[in-house]
Short mmCIF file of C-alpha atoms and ligand atoms in Angstrom, two decimals:
data_model
loop_
_atom_site.label_atom_id
_atom_site.label_comp_id
_atom_site.label_asym_id
_atom_site.label_seq_id
_atom_site.Cartn_x
_atom_site.Cartn_y
_atom_site.Cartn_z
CA UNK G 1 80.03 136.11 165.27
CA UNK G 2 83.20 138.07 164.44
CA UNK G 3 83.02 140.59 161.61
CA UNK G 4 85.87 141.50 159.29
CA UNK G 5 86.28 144.69 157.27
CA UNK G 6 88.56 144.51 154.21
CA UNK G 7 89.02 148.07 153.02
CA UNK G 8 91.16 150.16 150.68
CA UNK G 9 90.45 147.67 147.86
CA UNK G 10 91.73 149.40 144.71
CA UNK G 11 89.44 147.47 142.35
CA UNK G 12 86.67 145.13 143.44
CA UNK G 13 85.07 142.74 140.93
CA UNK G 14 81.66 141.86 142.39
CA UNK G 15 80.01 140.09 139.40
CA UNK G 16 76.87 142.02 140.36
CA UNK G 17 76.06 144.92 138.04
CA UNK G 18 73.76 146.50 140.64
CA UNK G 19 76.82 147.05 142.85
CA UNK G 20 79.34 148.40 140.36
CA UNK G 21 80.17 149.22 136.77
CA UNK G 22 80.14 147.08 133.66
CA UNK G 23 80.11 143.32 133.23
CA UNK G 24 82.17 142.62 136.38
CA UNK G 25 80.16 145.07 138.53
CA UNK G 26 83.46 146.75 139.36
CA UNK G 27 83.96 149.25 142.19
CA UNK G 28 87.04 151.40 142.84
CA UNK G 29 88.22 152.29 146.38
CA UNK G 30 85.91 149.68 147.80
CA UNK G 31 85.37 147.72 151.00
CA UNK G 32 83.81 144.39 151.91
CA UNK G 33 82.47 143.31 155.30
CA UNK G 34 82.37 139.59 156.12
CA UNK G 35 80.29 138.12 158.95
CA UNK G 36 80.78 134.44 159.64
CA UNK G 37 80.80 132.59 156.32
CA UNK G 38 78.91 135.27 154.36
CA UNK G 39 79.44 138.69 152.83
CA UNK G 40 77.53 141.24 154.92
CA UNK G 41 78.25 144.51 153.10
CA UNK G 42 79.87 145.75 149.86
CA UNK G 43 80.41 149.38 148.85
CA UNK G 44 82.69 152.41 148.71
CA UNK G 45 85.43 152.28 151.36
CA UNK G 46 84.46 155.76 152.57
CA UNK G 47 81.03 154.47 153.63
CA UNK G 48 82.11 151.17 155.18
CA UNK G 49 80.67 150.26 158.57
CA UNK G 50 82.97 149.38 161.46
CA UNK G 51 83.85 145.74 162.16
CA UNK G 52 85.67 143.71 164.82
CA UNK G 53 88.76 143.17 162.66
CA UNK G 54 90.28 144.99 159.69
CA UNK G 55 92.51 144.07 156.75
CA UNK G 56 94.02 146.91 154.73
CA UNK G 57 94.11 145.84 151.05
CA UNK G 58 96.50 148.73 150.28
CA UNK G 59 94.97 149.42 146.88
CA UNK G 60 95.11 145.82 145.61
CA UNK G 61 92.44 144.15 143.46
CA UNK G 62 89.92 141.74 144.95
CA UNK G 63 87.68 139.30 143.11
CA UNK G 64 85.60 136.21 143.90
CA UNK G 65 87.55 133.00 144.48
CA UNK G 66 87.83 130.86 141.36
CA UNK G 67 85.10 128.26 140.84
CA UNK G 68 86.79 125.30 139.16
CA UNK G 69 83.84 123.41 137.72
CA UNK G 70 85.74 120.59 135.98
CA UNK G 71 88.57 118.53 137.50
CA UNK G 72 89.57 114.86 137.85
CA UNK G 73 91.52 114.83 141.12
CA UNK G 74 91.05 111.31 142.49
CA UNK G 75 93.86 109.40 140.82
CA UNK G 76 97.27 107.86 141.31
CA UNK G 77 100.24 107.64 138.98
CA UNK G 78 101.94 109.88 136.49
CA UNK G 79 101.77 110.19 132.69
CA UNK G 80 104.89 112.20 131.95
CA UNK G 81 105.97 109.77 129.21
CA UNK G 82 102.62 110.11 127.41
CA UNK G 83 102.87 113.91 127.60
CA UNK G 84 106.42 113.85 126.31
CA UNK G 85 105.37 111.67 123.36
CA UNK G 86 102.51 114.05 122.61
CA UNK G 87 104.86 117.04 122.61
CA UNK G 88 107.00 115.06 120.14
CA UNK G 89 104.02 114.81 117.78
CA UNK G 90 101.82 111.90 118.90
CA UNK G 91 98.09 112.59 119.05
CA UNK G 92 96.13 112.33 122.31
CA UNK G 93 93.84 109.31 122.44
CA UNK G 94 91.38 108.51 125.22
CA UNK G 95 93.24 105.19 125.74
CA UNK G 96 95.68 106.86 128.18
CA UNK G 97 92.84 106.98 130.70
CA UNK G 98 93.27 103.23 131.28
CA UNK G 99 96.87 103.81 132.41
CA UNK G 100 95.58 105.99 135.23
CA UNK G 101 92.76 103.52 135.94
CA UNK G 102 95.32 100.80 136.58
CA UNK G 103 97.41 102.99 138.91
CA UNK G 104 94.34 104.26 140.76
CA UNK G 105 92.93 100.78 141.38
CA UNK G 106 96.29 99.73 142.83
CA UNK G 107 96.53 102.72 145.22
CA UNK G 108 95.35 102.68 148.83
CA UNK G 109 92.63 105.01 150.12
CA UNK G 110 95.30 106.94 152.02
CA UNK G 111 97.39 107.46 148.86
CA UNK G 112 94.37 108.74 146.92
CA UNK G 113 93.37 111.07 149.77
CA UNK G 114 96.91 112.41 150.10
CA UNK G 115 97.14 113.17 146.38
CA UNK G 116 93.74 114.87 146.49
CA UNK G 117 94.81 116.95 149.50
CA UNK G 118 97.96 118.02 147.66
CA UNK G 119 96.05 119.08 144.56
CA UNK G 120 93.31 120.88 146.50
CA UNK G 121 95.98 122.77 148.49
CA UNK G 122 97.69 123.79 145.22
CA UNK G 123 94.38 125.01 143.80
CA UNK G 124 93.53 126.97 146.95
CA UNK G 125 96.92 128.69 146.91
CA UNK G 126 96.10 129.84 143.39
CA UNK G 127 92.77 131.37 144.49
CA UNK G 128 90.32 128.51 143.88
CA UNK G 129 87.61 128.38 146.55
CA UNK G 130 85.16 125.94 144.93
CA UNK G 131 86.15 122.63 143.34
CA UNK G 132 84.10 120.11 141.44
CA UNK G 133 85.79 116.76 140.92
CA UNK G 134 84.89 113.52 139.18
CA UNK G 135 85.26 109.82 139.62
CA UNK G 136 86.28 107.99 136.43
CA UNK G 137 89.61 106.33 137.17
CA UNK G 138 88.08 103.39 139.06
CA UNK G 139 85.56 101.92 136.64
CA UNK G 140 84.48 99.05 138.90
CA UNK G 141 81.63 99.44 141.35
CA UNK G 142 83.97 99.33 144.35
CA UNK G 143 86.56 101.67 142.86
CA UNK G 144 84.00 104.23 141.68
CA UNK G 145 82.23 104.30 145.07
CA UNK G 146 85.61 104.68 146.74
CA UNK G 147 86.57 107.59 144.45
CA UNK G 148 83.23 109.34 145.07
CA UNK G 149 83.57 108.91 148.83
CA UNK G 150 87.16 110.24 148.90
CA UNK G 151 86.26 113.15 146.61
CA UNK G 152 83.33 114.03 148.86
CA UNK G 153 85.66 114.54 151.83
CA UNK G 154 87.19 117.63 150.18
CA UNK G 155 85.36 118.76 147.05
CA UNK G 156 82.33 121.05 146.88
CA UNK G 157 80.65 119.01 144.18
CA UNK G 158 81.23 115.41 143.07
CA UNK G 159 80.35 113.95 139.67
CA UNK G 160 80.10 110.26 138.70
CA UNK G 161 82.10 109.57 135.53
CA UNK G 162 81.82 105.81 135.25
CA UNK G 163 81.22 106.46 131.54
CA UNK G 164 84.78 107.72 131.04
CA UNK G 165 86.06 104.85 128.86
CA UNK G 166 85.25 101.18 128.57
CA UNK G 167 87.88 99.55 130.82
CA UNK G 168 90.57 97.57 129.00
CA UNK G 169 89.42 94.08 128.05
CA UNK G 170 85.72 94.62 128.87
CA UNK G 171 82.72 94.16 126.58
CA UNK G 172 81.27 97.62 125.73
CA UNK G 173 77.61 96.56 125.98
CA UNK G 174 78.11 94.77 129.30
CA UNK G 175 80.01 97.77 130.69
CA UNK G 176 77.24 100.16 129.60
CA UNK G 177 74.70 97.95 131.42
CA UNK G 178 76.87 98.15 134.53
CA UNK G 179 77.41 101.94 134.39
CA UNK G 180 73.73 102.70 133.84
CA UNK G 181 72.56 100.07 136.35
CA UNK G 182 74.30 98.65 139.44
CA UNK G 183 77.29 101.02 139.34
CA UNK G 184 75.02 104.07 139.13
CA UNK G 185 72.87 102.76 141.99
CA UNK G 186 75.94 102.26 144.18
CA UNK G 187 77.58 105.63 143.44
CA UNK G 188 74.40 107.80 143.36
CA UNK G 189 74.24 108.49 147.13
CA UNK G 190 77.71 110.07 146.98
CA UNK G 191 77.32 112.41 143.97
CA UNK G 192 75.14 115.20 142.63
CA UNK G 193 75.69 114.67 138.89
CA UNK G 194 76.62 112.14 136.21
CA UNK G 195 79.07 112.85 133.37
CA UNK G 196 79.75 110.95 130.13
CA UNK G 197 82.66 111.19 127.71
CA UNK G 198 80.88 111.37 124.36
CA UNK G 199 83.67 110.89 121.84
CA UNK G 200 85.04 108.41 119.31
CA UNK G 201 87.03 105.92 121.38
CA UNK G 202 84.79 106.49 124.42
CA UNK G 203 80.93 106.52 124.25
CA UNK G 204 78.91 107.05 121.06
CA UNK G 205 75.57 108.84 120.68
CA UNK G 206 73.37 105.88 121.63
CA UNK G 207 75.49 105.03 124.68
CA UNK G 208 75.58 108.69 125.75
CA UNK G 209 71.79 108.87 125.59
CA UNK G 210 71.52 105.81 127.81
CA UNK G 211 73.89 107.30 130.39
CA UNK G 212 72.02 110.63 130.44
CA UNK G 213 68.62 108.95 130.66
CA UNK G 214 69.69 106.64 133.48
CA UNK G 215 71.05 109.64 135.42
CA UNK G 216 67.80 111.52 135.03
CA UNK G 217 65.84 108.47 136.19
CA UNK G 218 68.09 108.39 139.28
CA UNK G 219 67.28 112.07 139.97
CA UNK G 220 70.80 113.31 139.24
CA UNK G 221 71.94 116.28 137.18
CA UNK G 222 74.08 115.60 134.11
CA UNK G 223 77.15 116.93 132.32
CA UNK G 224 78.85 115.86 129.11
CA UNK G 225 82.48 115.79 127.99
CA UNK G 226 81.88 116.64 124.36
CA UNK G 227 83.42 117.77 121.10
CA UNK G 228 86.93 117.41 122.56
CA UNK G 229 88.80 115.47 119.88
CA UNK G 230 86.52 115.93 116.90
CA UNK G 231 83.04 116.97 115.78
CA UNK G 232 80.26 114.92 117.35
CA UNK G 233 76.89 114.89 119.07
CA UNK G 234 78.06 115.83 122.62
CA UNK G 235 76.94 119.47 122.75
CA UNK G 236 73.63 118.70 121.04
CA UNK G 237 72.84 115.82 123.40
CA UNK G 238 73.74 117.90 126.46
CA UNK G 239 71.27 120.60 125.44
CA UNK G 240 68.59 118.06 124.52
CA UNK G 241 68.88 116.43 127.95
CA UNK G 242 69.05 119.69 129.91
CA UNK G 243 72.56 118.99 131.16
CA UNK G 244 74.12 121.55 133.48
CA UNK G 245 77.15 121.87 131.22
CA UNK G 246 79.00 120.47 128.25
CA UNK G 247 82.75 120.73 128.56
CA UNK G 248 85.73 120.90 126.13
CA UNK G 249 84.07 122.14 122.88
CA UNK G 250 87.08 122.47 120.58
CA UNK G 251 85.10 121.16 117.61
CA UNK G 252 81.72 122.90 117.27
CA UNK G 253 79.38 123.29 114.28
CA UNK G 254 77.25 126.43 113.91
CA UNK G 255 74.23 124.36 115.00
CA UNK G 256 75.97 123.33 118.25
CA UNK G 257 76.66 126.96 119.13
CA UNK G 258 73.08 127.94 118.27
CA UNK G 259 71.74 125.12 120.47
CA UNK G 260 73.94 126.15 123.43
CA UNK G 261 72.94 129.81 123.10
CA UNK G 262 69.27 128.94 122.52
CA UNK G 263 69.13 126.89 125.72
CA UNK G 264 69.33 130.18 127.69
CA UNK G 265 66.61 132.03 125.77
CA UNK G 266 64.18 132.13 128.69
CA UNK G 267 66.70 132.50 131.52
CA UNK G 268 67.20 135.98 132.92
CA UNK G 269 68.97 136.74 136.22
CA UNK G 270 68.40 133.24 137.50
CA UNK G 271 64.69 133.19 136.65
CA UNK G 272 63.11 130.93 134.01
CA UNK G 273 64.40 127.56 132.92
CA UNK G 274 68.18 127.48 132.76
CA UNK G 275 70.23 126.20 129.87
CA UNK G 276 73.46 124.27 129.38
CA UNK G 277 76.70 126.09 130.23
CA UNK G 278 79.47 125.93 127.62
CA UNK G 279 82.59 125.12 129.66
CA UNK G 280 85.92 125.73 127.97
CA UNK G 281 89.17 124.19 129.24
CA UNK G 282 92.03 126.29 127.81
CA UNK G 283 94.88 124.43 129.55
CA UNK G 284 93.59 121.13 128.18
CA UNK G 285 93.32 122.50 124.64
CA UNK G 286 96.95 123.64 124.83
CA UNK G 287 98.18 120.45 126.44
CA UNK G 288 96.53 118.22 123.84
CA UNK G 289 97.23 120.59 120.94
CA UNK G 290 93.64 120.72 119.74
CA UNK G 291 92.06 123.96 118.50
CA UNK G 292 91.13 126.33 121.30
CA UNK G 293 87.39 126.24 121.97
CA UNK G 294 85.58 129.16 120.29
CA UNK G 295 84.86 131.02 123.53
CA UNK G 296 84.58 134.43 121.81
CA UNK G 297 81.98 133.16 119.36
CA UNK G 298 80.05 131.31 122.10
CA UNK G 299 79.73 134.52 124.12
CA UNK G 300 78.93 136.68 121.10
CA UNK G 301 76.16 134.31 120.09
CA UNK G 302 74.59 134.30 123.58
CA UNK G 303 75.89 131.19 125.32
CA UNK G 304 76.69 131.20 129.04
CA UNK G 305 80.39 130.44 129.45
CA UNK G 306 82.51 128.83 132.16
CA UNK G 307 86.28 128.39 132.28
CA UNK G 308 87.71 125.46 134.24
CA UNK G 309 91.13 123.85 134.69
CA UNK G 310 90.24 120.20 133.90
CA UNK G 311 93.12 119.30 136.22
CA UNK G 312 93.94 115.63 135.53
CA UNK G 313 97.13 113.61 134.94
CA UNK G 314 96.51 113.03 131.22
CA UNK G 315 95.34 116.10 129.37
CA UNK G 316 95.71 119.08 131.70
CA UNK G 317 97.94 118.68 134.72
CA UNK G 318 97.38 122.12 136.20
CA UNK G 319 94.91 123.55 138.68
CA UNK G 320 95.90 127.12 137.86
CA UNK G 321 92.73 129.01 137.06
CA UNK G 322 94.88 132.14 136.70
CA UNK G 323 96.69 130.47 133.80
CA UNK G 324 93.35 129.45 132.24
CA UNK G 325 92.01 133.01 132.55
CA UNK G 326 95.18 134.47 131.00
CA UNK G 327 94.94 132.00 128.09
CA UNK G 328 91.26 132.79 127.57
CA UNK G 329 92.15 136.48 127.29
CA UNK G 330 95.38 136.23 125.31
CA UNK G 331 94.42 133.42 122.94
CA UNK G 332 90.64 133.00 122.95
CA UNK G 333 89.88 136.70 122.56
CA UNK G 334 87.91 137.31 125.76
CA UNK G 335 88.10 140.56 127.72
CA UNK G 336 89.46 140.38 131.28
CA UNK G 337 85.98 140.89 132.70
CA UNK G 338 84.49 138.13 130.53
CA UNK G 339 87.20 135.65 131.47
CA UNK G 340 87.07 136.43 135.20
CA UNK G 341 83.29 136.14 135.17
CA UNK G 342 83.44 132.79 133.34
CA UNK G 343 85.98 131.45 135.87
CA UNK G 344 83.87 132.52 138.86
CA UNK G 345 80.14 133.07 138.33
CA UNK G 346 80.16 131.00 135.12
CA UNK G 347 81.57 128.02 137.01
CA UNK G 348 79.03 128.52 139.79
CA UNK G 349 76.17 128.41 137.26
CA UNK G 350 77.71 125.34 135.59
CA UNK G 351 77.59 123.58 138.96
CA UNK G 352 74.18 124.97 139.94
CA UNK G 353 75.71 126.61 143.03
CA UNK G 354 74.99 130.28 142.20
CA UNK G 355 71.87 130.35 144.39
CA UNK G 356 71.54 130.07 148.14
CA UNK G 357 70.84 126.77 149.85
CA UNK G 358 72.88 124.16 147.97
CA UNK G 359 74.40 121.28 149.89
CA UNK G 360 77.99 120.19 149.72
CA UNK G 361 78.91 116.46 149.83
CA UNK G 362 79.26 116.67 153.63
CA UNK G 363 75.56 117.64 153.82
CA UNK G 364 76.29 121.25 154.86
CA UNK G 365 73.90 123.86 153.43
CA UNK G 366 75.83 126.61 151.67
CA UNK G 367 75.28 130.22 150.55
CA UNK G 368 75.44 131.21 146.87
CA UNK G 369 78.93 131.40 145.35
CA UNK G 370 80.44 133.19 142.34
CA UNK G 371 79.75 136.83 143.29
CA UNK G 372 80.75 139.30 146.01
CA UNK G 373 77.40 140.58 147.21
CA UNK G 374 75.58 140.63 150.55
CA UNK G 375 74.43 137.13 151.48
CA UNK G 376 76.88 135.28 149.23
CA UNK G 377 79.54 132.95 150.64
CA UNK G 378 82.63 134.95 151.55
CA UNK G 379 84.95 133.37 148.96
CA UNK G 380 87.48 136.06 148.13
CA UNK G 381 90.93 136.42 146.61
CA UNK G 382 93.21 139.39 146.84
CA UNK G 383 95.75 139.92 144.06
CA UNK G 384 99.17 141.44 144.55
CA UNK G 385 98.23 143.84 141.76
CA UNK G 386 96.06 146.95 141.39
CA UNK G 387 93.68 145.38 138.87
CA UNK G 388 92.38 141.99 137.71
CA UNK G 389 93.79 143.03 134.31
CA UNK G 390 97.20 141.96 135.65
CA UNK G 391 96.04 138.32 135.41
CA UNK G 392 96.61 138.57 131.64
CA UNK G 393 99.00 141.53 131.62
CA UNK G 394 101.44 139.51 133.80
CA UNK G 395 100.63 135.98 132.63
CA UNK G 396 102.02 133.11 134.62
CA UNK G 397 102.76 135.19 137.72
CA UNK G 398 101.41 133.86 141.05
CA UNK G 399 99.37 137.01 141.77
CA UNK G 400 96.91 135.62 144.34
CA UNK G 401 98.25 136.80 147.69
CA UNK G 402 95.38 136.12 150.12
CA UNK G 403 92.35 133.81 149.98
CA UNK G 404 89.23 133.62 152.16
CA UNK G 405 87.02 130.51 151.92
CA UNK G 406 83.58 130.80 153.54
CA UNK G 407 84.93 133.74 155.53
CA UNK G 408 87.99 131.88 156.80
CA UNK G 409 91.40 133.13 155.71
CA UNK G 410 93.38 130.30 154.10
CA UNK G 411 96.60 132.20 153.47
O1 LIG I 1 88.71 115.78 130.43
N1 LIG I 1 87.98 113.69 128.23
C1 LIG I 1 88.13 112.83 129.05
N2 LIG I 1 88.69 112.94 130.26
C2 LIG I 1 89.79 113.74 130.62
C3 LIG I 1 91.07 113.10 130.24
C4 LIG I 1 91.50 112.17 131.19
C5 LIG I 1 92.81 111.51 130.91
O2 LIG I 1 93.35 111.49 129.80
O3 LIG I 1 93.24 110.94 131.90
C6 LIG I 1 89.65 115.12 130.02
O4 LIG I 1 90.46 115.56 129.21
#
């Protein structure tokens, strides 16, 4: 097995406070040794062991690769006109989803795979090393199984979102029976979790409960799209059902925030029952002109936070986690370290991939992700900047200059 030493790292964010200072576990003048797909050593550059190969970071900042825990990448078509209308004052409504459903059903497997490859490549160039993606633009048994299968060829984690909207022209009760019955049975072998869009215009409280209960009965983890377009029961139901995460969260009551924070009361350093991660999607909030999710308050009150891109053709057509981190700092009031942690380790916890031994959709057992510490998967990004602070200090700049995924250099 070849080893690689990356040294002269000006600032290393490890996300492990036993390795460095403060929330990010930061080290100055640091080095990292990679062996195979894992990190073998982390510490001061002056004490670094020798390795077969060497990369000189020349004082640049290194941090874990982004963990994008919420995307919708299996789709066809384009919704420029809808976006343009929204920027001219029209409100976003979940109905636009059916436009993409129609285009996706009409596309060939090869077209869907090619679009997915394009979007994954874009994300990787921007420093993303772990990607969750969802079905949800098929909404028939065949189209949902197809989306899950195609997603599983490239993503690290695949989620079944049959409960995205009721397809145009279908009876809501009959569709709910399908999504919680035969469609779930058919898609389950291809996914690790089930998601439901709990919102006016999508699925109400009773329907959301049925989706979450059917997922649990099938032995799958759950997530909820909640509190995106207005106040509602999404966050509360996610906590009640022990969902891995609830995502969006622009419209939260005090009780929702208390429930999200309270769900982590017994969880310390990965021990004790975990809670529900509050995942905020800053690019989506901007692109739909809803209030930014109260990330500052969620953290202050004790919730565990993730930041994700929500890349999809309707509400957030970007995979740039750097943009999301900059927005979280500049407009949501997070510190750099809080935002970077939420976009790396926070995403890993939201996906349940922060501990060793998880399996990707190809059945390959994987090391923990989200931190740069011995034993973790060697998912690293090097910035063309001396500090991660530049992510917000120089917003919008393509700062990621090198990426390693499971020890392999991508660019
Ligand atoms: O996360 N909330 C529902 N689903 C997507 C939107 C998908 C679309 O409009 O195509 C979201 O924003």
